Short mmCIF file of C-alpha atoms and ligand atoms in Angstrom, two decimals:
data_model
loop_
_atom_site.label_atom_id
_atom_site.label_comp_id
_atom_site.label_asym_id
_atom_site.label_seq_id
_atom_site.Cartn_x
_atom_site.Cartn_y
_atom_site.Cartn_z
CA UNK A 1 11.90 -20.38 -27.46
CA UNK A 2 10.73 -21.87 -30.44
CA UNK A 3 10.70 -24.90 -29.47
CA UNK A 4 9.41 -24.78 -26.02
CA UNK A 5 10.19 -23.26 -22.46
CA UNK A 6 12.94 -24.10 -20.75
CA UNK A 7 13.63 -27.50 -19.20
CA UNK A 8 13.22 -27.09 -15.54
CA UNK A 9 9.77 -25.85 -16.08
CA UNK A 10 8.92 -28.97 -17.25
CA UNK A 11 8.83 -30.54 -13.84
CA UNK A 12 5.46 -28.77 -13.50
CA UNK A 13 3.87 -31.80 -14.20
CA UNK A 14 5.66 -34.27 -12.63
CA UNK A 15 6.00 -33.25 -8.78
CA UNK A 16 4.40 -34.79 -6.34
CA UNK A 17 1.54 -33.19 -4.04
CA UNK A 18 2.81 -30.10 -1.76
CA UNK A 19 3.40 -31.01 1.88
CA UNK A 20 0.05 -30.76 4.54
CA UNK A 21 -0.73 -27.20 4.84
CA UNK A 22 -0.75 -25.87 8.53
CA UNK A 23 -4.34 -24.70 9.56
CA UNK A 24 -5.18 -20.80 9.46
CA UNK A 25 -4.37 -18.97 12.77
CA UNK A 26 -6.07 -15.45 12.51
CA UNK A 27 -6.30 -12.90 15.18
CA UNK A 28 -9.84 -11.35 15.51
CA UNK A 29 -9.80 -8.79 12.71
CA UNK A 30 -12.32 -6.01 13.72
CA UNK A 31 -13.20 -3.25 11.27
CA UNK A 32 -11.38 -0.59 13.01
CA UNK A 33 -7.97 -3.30 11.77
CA UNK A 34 -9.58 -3.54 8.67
CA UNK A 35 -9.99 0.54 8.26
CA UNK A 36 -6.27 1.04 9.29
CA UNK A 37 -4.95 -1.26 6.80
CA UNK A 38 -6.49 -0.32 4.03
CA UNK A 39 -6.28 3.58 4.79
CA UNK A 40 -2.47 3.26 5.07
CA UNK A 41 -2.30 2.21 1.66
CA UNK A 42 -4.43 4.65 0.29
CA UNK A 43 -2.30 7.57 1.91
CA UNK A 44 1.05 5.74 -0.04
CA UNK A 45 -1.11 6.25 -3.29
CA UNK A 46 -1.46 9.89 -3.59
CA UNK A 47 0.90 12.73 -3.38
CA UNK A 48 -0.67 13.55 0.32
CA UNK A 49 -3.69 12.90 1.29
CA UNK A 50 -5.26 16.17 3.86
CA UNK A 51 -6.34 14.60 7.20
CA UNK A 52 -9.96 13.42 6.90
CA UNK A 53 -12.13 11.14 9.25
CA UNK A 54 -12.91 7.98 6.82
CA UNK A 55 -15.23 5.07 8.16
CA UNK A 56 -18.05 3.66 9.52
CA UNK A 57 -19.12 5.71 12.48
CA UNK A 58 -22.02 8.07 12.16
CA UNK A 59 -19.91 11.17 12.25
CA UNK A 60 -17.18 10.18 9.60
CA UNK A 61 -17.07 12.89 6.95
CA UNK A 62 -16.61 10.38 4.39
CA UNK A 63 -18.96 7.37 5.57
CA UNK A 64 -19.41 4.05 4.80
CA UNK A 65 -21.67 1.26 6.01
CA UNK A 66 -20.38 -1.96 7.40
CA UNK A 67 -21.85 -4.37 4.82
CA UNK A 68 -19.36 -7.42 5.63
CA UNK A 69 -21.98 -9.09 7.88
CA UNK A 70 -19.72 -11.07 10.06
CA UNK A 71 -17.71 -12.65 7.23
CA UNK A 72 -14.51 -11.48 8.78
CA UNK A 73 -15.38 -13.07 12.07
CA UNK A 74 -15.46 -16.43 9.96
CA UNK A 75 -12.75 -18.72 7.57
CA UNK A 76 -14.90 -18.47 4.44
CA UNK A 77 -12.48 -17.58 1.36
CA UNK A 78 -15.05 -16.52 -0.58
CA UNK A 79 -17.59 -13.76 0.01
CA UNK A 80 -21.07 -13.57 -1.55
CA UNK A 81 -20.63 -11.98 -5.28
CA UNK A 82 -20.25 -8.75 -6.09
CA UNK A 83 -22.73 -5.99 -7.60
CA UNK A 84 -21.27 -4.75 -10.49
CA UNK A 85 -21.86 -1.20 -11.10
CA UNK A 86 -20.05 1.37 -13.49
CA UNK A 87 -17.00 3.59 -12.16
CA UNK A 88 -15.99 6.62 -15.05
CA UNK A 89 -16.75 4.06 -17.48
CA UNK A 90 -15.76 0.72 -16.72
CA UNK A 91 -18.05 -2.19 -15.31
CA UNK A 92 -16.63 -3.17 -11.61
CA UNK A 93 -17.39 -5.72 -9.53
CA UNK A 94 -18.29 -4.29 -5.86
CA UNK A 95 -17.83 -6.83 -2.77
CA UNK A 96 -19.28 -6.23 0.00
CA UNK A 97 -22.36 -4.35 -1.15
CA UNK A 98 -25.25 -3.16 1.21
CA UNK A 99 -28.41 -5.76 -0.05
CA UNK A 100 -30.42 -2.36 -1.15
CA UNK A 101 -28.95 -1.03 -3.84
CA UNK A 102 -27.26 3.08 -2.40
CA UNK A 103 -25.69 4.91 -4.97
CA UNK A 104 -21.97 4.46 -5.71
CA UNK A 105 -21.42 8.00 -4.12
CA UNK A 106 -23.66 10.55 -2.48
CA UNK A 107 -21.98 14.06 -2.00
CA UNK A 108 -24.05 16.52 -0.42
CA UNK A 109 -22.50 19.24 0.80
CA UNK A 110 -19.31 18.62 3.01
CA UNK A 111 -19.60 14.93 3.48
CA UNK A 112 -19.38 12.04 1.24
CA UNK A 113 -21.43 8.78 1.41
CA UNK A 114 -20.01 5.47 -0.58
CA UNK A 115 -22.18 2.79 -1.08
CA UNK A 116 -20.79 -0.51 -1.51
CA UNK A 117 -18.58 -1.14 1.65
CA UNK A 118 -15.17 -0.48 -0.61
CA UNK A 119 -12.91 -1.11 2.70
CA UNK A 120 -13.95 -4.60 3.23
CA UNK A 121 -13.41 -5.15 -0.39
CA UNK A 122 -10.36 -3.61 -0.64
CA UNK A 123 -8.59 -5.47 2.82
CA UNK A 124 -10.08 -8.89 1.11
CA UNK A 125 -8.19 -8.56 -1.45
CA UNK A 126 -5.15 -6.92 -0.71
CA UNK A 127 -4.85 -9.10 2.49
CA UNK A 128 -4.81 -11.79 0.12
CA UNK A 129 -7.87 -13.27 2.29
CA UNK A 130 -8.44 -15.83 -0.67
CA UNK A 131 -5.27 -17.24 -0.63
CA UNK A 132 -5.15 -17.56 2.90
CA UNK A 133 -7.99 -18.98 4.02
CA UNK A 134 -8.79 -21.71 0.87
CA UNK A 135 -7.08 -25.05 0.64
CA UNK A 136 -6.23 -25.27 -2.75
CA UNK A 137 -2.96 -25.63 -3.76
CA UNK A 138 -1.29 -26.62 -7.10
CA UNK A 139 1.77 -29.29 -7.14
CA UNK A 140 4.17 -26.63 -5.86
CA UNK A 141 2.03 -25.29 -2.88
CA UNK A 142 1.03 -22.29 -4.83
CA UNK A 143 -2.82 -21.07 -4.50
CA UNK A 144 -3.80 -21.26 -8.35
CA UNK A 145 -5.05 -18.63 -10.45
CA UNK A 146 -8.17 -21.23 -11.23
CA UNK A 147 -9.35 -20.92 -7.44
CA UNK A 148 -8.96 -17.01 -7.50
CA UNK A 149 -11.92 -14.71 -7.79
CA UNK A 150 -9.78 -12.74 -10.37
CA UNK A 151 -10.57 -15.97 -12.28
CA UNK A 152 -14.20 -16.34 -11.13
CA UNK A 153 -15.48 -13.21 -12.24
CA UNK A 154 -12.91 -12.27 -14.75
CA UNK A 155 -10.44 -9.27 -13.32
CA UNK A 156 -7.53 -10.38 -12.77
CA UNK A 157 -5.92 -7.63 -15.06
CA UNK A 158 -7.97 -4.94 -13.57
CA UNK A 159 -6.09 -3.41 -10.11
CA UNK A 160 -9.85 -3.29 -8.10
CA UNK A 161 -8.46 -1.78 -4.87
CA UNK A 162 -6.70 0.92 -6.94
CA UNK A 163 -10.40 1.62 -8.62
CA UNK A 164 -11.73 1.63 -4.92
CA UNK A 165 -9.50 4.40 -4.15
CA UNK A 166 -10.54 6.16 -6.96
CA UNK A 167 -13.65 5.96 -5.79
CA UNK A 168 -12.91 7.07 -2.29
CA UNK A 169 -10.03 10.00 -3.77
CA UNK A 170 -13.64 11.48 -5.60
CA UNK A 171 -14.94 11.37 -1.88
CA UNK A 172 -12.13 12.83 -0.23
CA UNK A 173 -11.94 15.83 -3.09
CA UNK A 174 -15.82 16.31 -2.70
CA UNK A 175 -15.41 16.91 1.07
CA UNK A 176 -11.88 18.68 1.35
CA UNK A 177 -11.50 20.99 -2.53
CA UNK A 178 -8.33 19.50 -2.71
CA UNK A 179 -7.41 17.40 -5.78
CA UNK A 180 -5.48 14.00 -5.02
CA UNK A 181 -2.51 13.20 -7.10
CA UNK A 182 -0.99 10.06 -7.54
CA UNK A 183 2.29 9.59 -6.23
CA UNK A 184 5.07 9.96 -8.59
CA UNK A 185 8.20 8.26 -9.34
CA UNK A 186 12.20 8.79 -9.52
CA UNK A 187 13.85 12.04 -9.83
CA UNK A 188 12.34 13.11 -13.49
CA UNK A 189 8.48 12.68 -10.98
CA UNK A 190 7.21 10.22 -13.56
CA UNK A 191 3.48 9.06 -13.94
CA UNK A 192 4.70 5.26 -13.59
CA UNK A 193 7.27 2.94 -12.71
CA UNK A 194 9.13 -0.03 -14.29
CA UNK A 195 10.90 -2.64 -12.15
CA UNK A 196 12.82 -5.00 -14.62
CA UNK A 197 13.73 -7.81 -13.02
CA UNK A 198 15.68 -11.49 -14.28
CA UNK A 199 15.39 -14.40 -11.87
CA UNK A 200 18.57 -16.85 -13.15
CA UNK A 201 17.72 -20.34 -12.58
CA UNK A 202 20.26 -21.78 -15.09
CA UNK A 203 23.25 -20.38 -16.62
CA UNK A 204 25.05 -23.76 -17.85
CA UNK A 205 22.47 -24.27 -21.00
CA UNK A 206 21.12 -23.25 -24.11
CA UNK A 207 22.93 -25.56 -27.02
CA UNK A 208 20.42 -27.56 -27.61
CA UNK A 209 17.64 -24.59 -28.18
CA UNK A 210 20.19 -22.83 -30.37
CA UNK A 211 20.92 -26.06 -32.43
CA UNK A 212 17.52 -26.94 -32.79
CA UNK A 213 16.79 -23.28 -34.22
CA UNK A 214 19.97 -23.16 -36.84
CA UNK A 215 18.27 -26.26 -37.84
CA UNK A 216 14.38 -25.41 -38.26
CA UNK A 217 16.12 -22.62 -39.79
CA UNK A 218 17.95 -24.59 -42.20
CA UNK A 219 21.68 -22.92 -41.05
CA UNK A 220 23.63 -26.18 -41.12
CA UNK A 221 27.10 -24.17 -41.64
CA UNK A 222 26.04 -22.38 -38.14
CA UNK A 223 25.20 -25.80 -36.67
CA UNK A 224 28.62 -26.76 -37.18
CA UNK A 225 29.89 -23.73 -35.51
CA UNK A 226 27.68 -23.77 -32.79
CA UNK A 227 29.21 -27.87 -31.84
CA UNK A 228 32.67 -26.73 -32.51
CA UNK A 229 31.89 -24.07 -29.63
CA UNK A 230 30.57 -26.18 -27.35
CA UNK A 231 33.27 -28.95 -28.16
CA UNK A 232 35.86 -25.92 -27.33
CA UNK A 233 34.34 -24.89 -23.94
CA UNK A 234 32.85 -21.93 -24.69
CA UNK A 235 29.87 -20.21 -22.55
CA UNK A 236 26.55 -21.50 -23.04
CA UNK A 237 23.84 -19.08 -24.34
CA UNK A 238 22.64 -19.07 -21.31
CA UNK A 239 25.53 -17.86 -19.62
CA UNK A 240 24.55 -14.29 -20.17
CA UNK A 241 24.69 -11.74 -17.76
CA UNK A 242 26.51 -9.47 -19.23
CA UNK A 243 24.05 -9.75 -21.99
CA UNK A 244 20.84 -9.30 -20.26
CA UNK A 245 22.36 -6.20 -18.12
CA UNK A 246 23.14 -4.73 -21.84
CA UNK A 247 20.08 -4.72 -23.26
CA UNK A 248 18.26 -3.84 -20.38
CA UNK A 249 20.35 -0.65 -20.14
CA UNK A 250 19.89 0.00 -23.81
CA UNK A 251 16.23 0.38 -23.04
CA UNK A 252 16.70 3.01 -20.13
CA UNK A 253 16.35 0.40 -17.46
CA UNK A 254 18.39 -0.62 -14.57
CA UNK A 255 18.41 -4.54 -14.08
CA UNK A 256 17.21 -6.76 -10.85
CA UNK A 257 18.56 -9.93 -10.93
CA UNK A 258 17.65 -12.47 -8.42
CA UNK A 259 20.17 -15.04 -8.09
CA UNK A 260 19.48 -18.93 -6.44
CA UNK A 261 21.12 -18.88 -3.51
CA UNK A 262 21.53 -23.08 -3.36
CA UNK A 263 22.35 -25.21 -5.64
CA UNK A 264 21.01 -28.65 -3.85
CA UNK A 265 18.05 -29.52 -5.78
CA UNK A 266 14.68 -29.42 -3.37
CA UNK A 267 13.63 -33.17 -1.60
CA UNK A 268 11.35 -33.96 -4.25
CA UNK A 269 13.65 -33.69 -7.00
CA UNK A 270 13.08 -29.28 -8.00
CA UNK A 271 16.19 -28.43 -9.36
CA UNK A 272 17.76 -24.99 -7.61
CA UNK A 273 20.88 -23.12 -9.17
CA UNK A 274 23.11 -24.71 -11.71
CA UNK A 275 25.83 -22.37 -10.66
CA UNK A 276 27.55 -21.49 -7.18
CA UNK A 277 26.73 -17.81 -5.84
CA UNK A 278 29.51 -18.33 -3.76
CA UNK A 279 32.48 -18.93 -6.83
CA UNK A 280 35.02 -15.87 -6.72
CA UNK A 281 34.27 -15.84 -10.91
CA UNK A 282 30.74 -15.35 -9.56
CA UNK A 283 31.41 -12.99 -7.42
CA UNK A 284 33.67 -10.82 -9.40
CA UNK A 285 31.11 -10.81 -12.13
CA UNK A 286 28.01 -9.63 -9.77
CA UNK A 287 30.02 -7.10 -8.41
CA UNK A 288 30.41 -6.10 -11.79
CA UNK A 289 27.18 -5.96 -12.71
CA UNK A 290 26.07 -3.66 -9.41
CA UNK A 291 28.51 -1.11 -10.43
CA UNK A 292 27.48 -0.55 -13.57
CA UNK A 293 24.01 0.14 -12.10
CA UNK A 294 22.02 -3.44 -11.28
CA UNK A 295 21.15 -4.31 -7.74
CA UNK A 296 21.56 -8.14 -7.12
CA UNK A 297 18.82 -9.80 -5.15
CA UNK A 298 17.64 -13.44 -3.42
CA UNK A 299 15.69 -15.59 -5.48
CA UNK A 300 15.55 -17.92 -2.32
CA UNK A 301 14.95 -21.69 -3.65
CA UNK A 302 12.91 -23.72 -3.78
CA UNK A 303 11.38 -25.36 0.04
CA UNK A 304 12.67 -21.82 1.79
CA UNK A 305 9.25 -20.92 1.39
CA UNK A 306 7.79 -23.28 3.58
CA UNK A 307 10.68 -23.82 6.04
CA UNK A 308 11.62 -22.02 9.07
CA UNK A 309 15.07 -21.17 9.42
CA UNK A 310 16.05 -21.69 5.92
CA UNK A 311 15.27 -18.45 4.06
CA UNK A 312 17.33 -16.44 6.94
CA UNK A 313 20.43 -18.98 6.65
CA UNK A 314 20.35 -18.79 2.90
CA UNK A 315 20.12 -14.93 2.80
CA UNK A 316 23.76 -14.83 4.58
CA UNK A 317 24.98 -16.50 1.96
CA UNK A 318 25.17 -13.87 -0.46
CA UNK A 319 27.80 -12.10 1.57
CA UNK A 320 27.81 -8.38 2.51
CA UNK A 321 25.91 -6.34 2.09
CA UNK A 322 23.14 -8.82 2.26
CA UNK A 323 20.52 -8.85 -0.63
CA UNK A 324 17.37 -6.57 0.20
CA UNK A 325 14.98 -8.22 -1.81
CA UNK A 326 14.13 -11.43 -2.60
CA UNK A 327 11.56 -13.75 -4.98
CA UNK A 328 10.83 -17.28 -4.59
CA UNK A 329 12.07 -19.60 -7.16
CA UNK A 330 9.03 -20.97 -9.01
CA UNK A 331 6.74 -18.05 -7.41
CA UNK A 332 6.40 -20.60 -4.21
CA UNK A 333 4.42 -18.60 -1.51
CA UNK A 334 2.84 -20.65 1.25
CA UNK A 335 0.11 -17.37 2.75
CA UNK A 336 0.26 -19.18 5.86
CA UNK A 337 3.70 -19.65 6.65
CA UNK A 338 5.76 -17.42 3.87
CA UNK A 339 5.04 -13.61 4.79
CA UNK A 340 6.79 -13.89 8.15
CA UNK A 341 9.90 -16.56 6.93
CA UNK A 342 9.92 -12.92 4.77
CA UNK A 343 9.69 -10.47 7.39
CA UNK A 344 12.06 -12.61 9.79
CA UNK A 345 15.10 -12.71 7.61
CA UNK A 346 14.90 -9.36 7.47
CA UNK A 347 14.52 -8.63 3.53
CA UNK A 348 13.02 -4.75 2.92
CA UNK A 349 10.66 -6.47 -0.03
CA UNK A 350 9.41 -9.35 -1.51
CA UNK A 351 8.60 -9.78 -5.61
CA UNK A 352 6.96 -12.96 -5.88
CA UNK A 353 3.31 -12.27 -6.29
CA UNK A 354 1.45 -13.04 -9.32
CA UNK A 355 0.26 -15.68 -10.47
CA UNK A 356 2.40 -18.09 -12.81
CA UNK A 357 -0.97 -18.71 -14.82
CA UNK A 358 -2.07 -15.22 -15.57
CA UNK A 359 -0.50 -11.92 -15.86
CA UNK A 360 -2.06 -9.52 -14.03
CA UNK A 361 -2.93 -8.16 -10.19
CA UNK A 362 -2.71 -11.05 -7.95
CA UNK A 363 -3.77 -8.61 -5.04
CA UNK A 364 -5.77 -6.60 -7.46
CA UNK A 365 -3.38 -3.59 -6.75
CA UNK A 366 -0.72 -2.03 -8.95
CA UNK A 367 1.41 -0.32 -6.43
CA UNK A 368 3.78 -1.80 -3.26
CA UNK A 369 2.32 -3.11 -0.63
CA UNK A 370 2.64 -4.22 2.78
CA UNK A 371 1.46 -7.90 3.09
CA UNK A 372 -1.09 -8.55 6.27
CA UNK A 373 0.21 -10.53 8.91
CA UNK A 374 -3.25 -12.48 9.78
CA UNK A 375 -1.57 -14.14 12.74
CA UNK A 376 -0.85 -10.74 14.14
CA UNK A 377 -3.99 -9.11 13.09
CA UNK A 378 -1.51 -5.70 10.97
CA UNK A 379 1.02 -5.07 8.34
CA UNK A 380 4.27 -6.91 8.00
CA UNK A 381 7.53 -4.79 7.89
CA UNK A 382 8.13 -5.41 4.37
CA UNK A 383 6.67 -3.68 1.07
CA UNK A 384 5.69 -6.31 -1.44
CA UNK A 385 6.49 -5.66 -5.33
CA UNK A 386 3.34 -6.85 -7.14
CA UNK A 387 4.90 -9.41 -10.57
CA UNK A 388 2.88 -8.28 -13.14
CA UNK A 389 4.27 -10.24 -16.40
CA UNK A 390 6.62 -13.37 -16.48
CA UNK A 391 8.12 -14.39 -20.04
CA UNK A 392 6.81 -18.22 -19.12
CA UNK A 393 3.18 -17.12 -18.30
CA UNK A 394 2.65 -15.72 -21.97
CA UNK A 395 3.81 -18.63 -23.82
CA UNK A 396 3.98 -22.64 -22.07
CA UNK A 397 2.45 -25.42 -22.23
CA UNK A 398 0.72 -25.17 -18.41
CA UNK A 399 0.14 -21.19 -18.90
CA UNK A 400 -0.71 -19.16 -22.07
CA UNK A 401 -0.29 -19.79 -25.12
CA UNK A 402 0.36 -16.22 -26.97
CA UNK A 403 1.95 -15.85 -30.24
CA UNK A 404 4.60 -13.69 -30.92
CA UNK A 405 1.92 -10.90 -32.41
CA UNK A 406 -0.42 -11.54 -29.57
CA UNK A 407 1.62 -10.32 -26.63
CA UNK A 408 1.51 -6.41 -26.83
CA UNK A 409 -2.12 -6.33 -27.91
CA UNK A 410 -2.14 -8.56 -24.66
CA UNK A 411 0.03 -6.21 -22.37
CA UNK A 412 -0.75 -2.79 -23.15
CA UNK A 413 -4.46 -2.98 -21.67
CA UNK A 414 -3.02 -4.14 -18.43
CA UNK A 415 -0.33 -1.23 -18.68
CA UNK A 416 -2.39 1.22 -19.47
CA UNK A 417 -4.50 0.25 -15.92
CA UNK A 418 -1.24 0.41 -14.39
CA UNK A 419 -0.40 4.28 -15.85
CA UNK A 420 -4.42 5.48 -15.05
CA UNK A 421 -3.24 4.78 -11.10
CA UNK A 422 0.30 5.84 -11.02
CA UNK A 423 1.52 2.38 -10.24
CA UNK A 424 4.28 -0.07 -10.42
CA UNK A 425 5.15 -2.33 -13.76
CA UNK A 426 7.25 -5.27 -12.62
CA UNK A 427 8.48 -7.47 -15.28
CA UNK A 428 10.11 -10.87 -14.90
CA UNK A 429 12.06 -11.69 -18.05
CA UNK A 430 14.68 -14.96 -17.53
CA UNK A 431 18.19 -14.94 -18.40
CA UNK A 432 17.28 -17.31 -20.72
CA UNK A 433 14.42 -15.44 -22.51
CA UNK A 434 16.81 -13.47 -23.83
CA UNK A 435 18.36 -16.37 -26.23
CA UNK A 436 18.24 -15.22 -29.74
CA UNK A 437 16.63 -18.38 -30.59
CA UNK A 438 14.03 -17.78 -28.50
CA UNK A 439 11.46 -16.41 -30.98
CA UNK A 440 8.09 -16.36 -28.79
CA UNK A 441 9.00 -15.19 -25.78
CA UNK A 442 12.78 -13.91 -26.43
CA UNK A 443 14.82 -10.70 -26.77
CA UNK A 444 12.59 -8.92 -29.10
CA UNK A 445 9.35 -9.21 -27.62
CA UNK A 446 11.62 -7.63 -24.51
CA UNK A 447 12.87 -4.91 -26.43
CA UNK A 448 8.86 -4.21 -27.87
CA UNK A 449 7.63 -3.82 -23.55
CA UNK A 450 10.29 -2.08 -22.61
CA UNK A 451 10.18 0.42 -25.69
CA UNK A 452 6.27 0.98 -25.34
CA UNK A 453 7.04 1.34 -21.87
CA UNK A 454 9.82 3.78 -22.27
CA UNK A 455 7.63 5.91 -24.86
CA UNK A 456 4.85 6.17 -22.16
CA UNK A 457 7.31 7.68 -19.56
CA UNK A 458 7.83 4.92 -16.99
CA UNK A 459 10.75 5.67 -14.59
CA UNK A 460 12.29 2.76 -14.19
CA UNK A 461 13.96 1.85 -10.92
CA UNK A 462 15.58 -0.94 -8.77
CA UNK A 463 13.83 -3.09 -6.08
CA UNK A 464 15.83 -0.69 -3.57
CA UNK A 465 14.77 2.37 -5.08
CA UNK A 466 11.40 1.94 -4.93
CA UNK A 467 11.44 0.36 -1.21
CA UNK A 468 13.21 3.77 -0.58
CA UNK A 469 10.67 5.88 -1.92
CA UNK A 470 7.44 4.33 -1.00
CA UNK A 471 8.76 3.71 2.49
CA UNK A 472 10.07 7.50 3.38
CA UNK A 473 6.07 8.37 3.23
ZN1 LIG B 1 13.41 -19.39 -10.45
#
């Protein structure tokens, strides 16, 4: 809004430190592990990919050299920095590259060499390695953008891995004649996909950001209205639903809303819901909203993250069917303890990874993913939705600090990256971003993403949806 974000955000600055993290607990991660991984998410990226031996042995037809050098035998988060060498036009940064420089790809006939060792770099970072193995922390437990190597060599709104596969799909077409689509989405087969999502923190506000507009505005007659409804009960701005399901539908899009599931504010004060899930009003008006077309998820509150036991208890709270998604209020992911709390309470995907500072590819990836269980040494059961763009991260006072005019010359690079590879848009716009009087980050600059992303084709689908396609391959 105008005037600022909404309150709760402000306790950004006031919590104390997160609680003592628990120490890392890998399993040995050999390449073969590694290889696996990483090859099962290259086969979801394309149409189908023909059989092909990939690797490091001698004999692979597409071949690779192992240039990690131990560094997956140790805790480091960071490897040694990247070459940066030119892929169809754009400057990437290669981890993992042999010391003497081989070139990016050698195709004689029938086999196919890659230089830079792109599956190392690839399970880094779509393991979330970083993340897991660093200390830092910000005052919710969150790993911060500022420790990332997004941040540290400046990519955080290019998806790497997906450029990696491009690299290894120009392989795979060398040695096999076959060309390698990427996969498509919804019935119409679209070139991308849209997943519009509202997390609702707080219905019960919104009077004083409306007053405060009519006034910078200079509406007094309005401001008198606006007291008169609050003095006769009415709903609060915020208490919008309804609203947000409306426009979202005018724009093509079904809604994902993820709903608290608590309202007992956290032990250090984080405020949860302001409304009960549980109310029969509340129930009669989700129910509502799923049959006209939204799907209602978990946005599990805040400490569930970090807590055994409590993620599973809260998820039975949203009564049957139970939700098959879920996001963390505030983003909180704990890589240490969080994927599994996930994959135990039995949720088909998570959407809570980006980072609150930076829009962008956390994981450097733009399509679902299955997050790596580094206890277990392989994939959890459970796709991960990559957030891309939050309403808050483009305009606050921790975050960015966009103008209105600023934020589709910022966006449209980042989905234009996100069209080149076929992927996933997911969009996090609060019930309370769509306040009239929010000017900044508010209805219209909505209505401008989801247009430009309508005119470039995007199918858009629900959490469910997409779990159901990506996971039938
Ligand atoms: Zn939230």
């Amino acid at each position: 809004m105008a005037t600022g974000p909404s309150p709760h955000y402000f306790y950004v600055m006031t919590l104390p430190p997160a609680f003592p993290l628990p120490q890392p607990a890998p399993a040995p991660l050999p390449a073969a592990t590694r290889l696996a991984y990483v090859l099962r998410h290259f086969h979801l990226a394309y149409d189908s990919v023909p059989e092909v031996s990939i690797g490091y042995e001698e004999t692979a037809v597409v071949r690779l050299e192992d240039a990690s050098g131990g560094f997956f035998s140790g805790q480091a988060p960071y490897p040694p920095a990247p070459q940066w060498r030119d892929w169809c036009g754009t400057r990437l940064p290669f981890f993992f590259s042999p010391p003497v420089e081989a070139p990016l790809l050698h195709l004689p006939a029938g086999r196919a060499f890659i230089g830079p060792d792109l599956i190392s770099a690839a399970f880094y970072l779509l393991s979330g390695w970083q993340e897991y193995f660093s200390a830092e922390r910000d005052q919710h437990g969150r790993f911060p953008y500022a420790a990332s190597v997004q941040k540290q060599y400046g990519f955080v709104t290019l998806p790497l891995v997906n450029y990696y596969f491009d690299v290894l799909r120009a392989a795979v077409e060398h040695v096999t004649g076959q060309p390698l689509r990427p996969r498509r989405w919804g019935p119409a087969q679209a070139a991308f996909a849209g997943f519009i999502t509202h997390d609702i923190d707080t219905i019960h506000g919104g009077w004083g950001t409306r007053i405060r507009s009519q006034l910078h505005q200079g509406h007094l007659p309005r401001v008198v209205q606006t007291l008169l409804y609050k003095a006769a009960g009415r709903p609060s701005p915020w208490n919008n639903l309804e609203e947000v399901q409306e426009a979202t539908t005018k724009q093509g899009a079904p809604s994902t809303f993820f709903m608290l599931g608590s309202q007992q504010p956290a032990s250090n004060g984080t405020l949860n819901a302001d409304y009960d899930l549980t109310a029969a009003s509340m129930a009669a008006r989700l129910r509502k909203l799923a049959a006209r077309g939204a799907e209602i998820a978990s946005h599990a509150s805040y400490g569930t993250a970090t807590t055994p036991g409590r993620l599973q208890a809260e998820r039975q709270r949203y009564g049957l069917p139970a939700p098959t998604g879920n996001r963390f209020h505030y983003l909180c992911w704990e890589p240490r303890i969080t994927p599994q709390l996930v994959a135990g309470a039995g949720f088909r995907y998570d959407s809570t990874l980006g980072f609150a500072e930076h829009f962008g590819f956390r994981n450097s990836y733009c399509h679902p993913f299955f997050p790596f269980d580094f206890e277990q040494g392989q994939a959890l059961a459970f796709l991960e939705l990559p957030l891309n763009v939050m309403d808050a991260t483009l305009h606050h006072p921790n975050y960015l600090q966009l103008s209105a005019p600023q934020i589709m010359p910022a966006l449209q690079p980042l989905f234009a990256e996100i069209e080149k590879f076929g992927g996933l848009t997911t969009l996090l716009w609060h019930n309370d971003h769509f306040d009239p009087a929010n000017d900044v980050t508010g209805p219209r600059q909505f209505a401008e993403i989801m247009t430009h992303l309508q005119q470039r084709g995007a199918a858009f689908l629900t959490g469910s949806q997409i779990v159901a396609e990506v996971w039938t391959c």
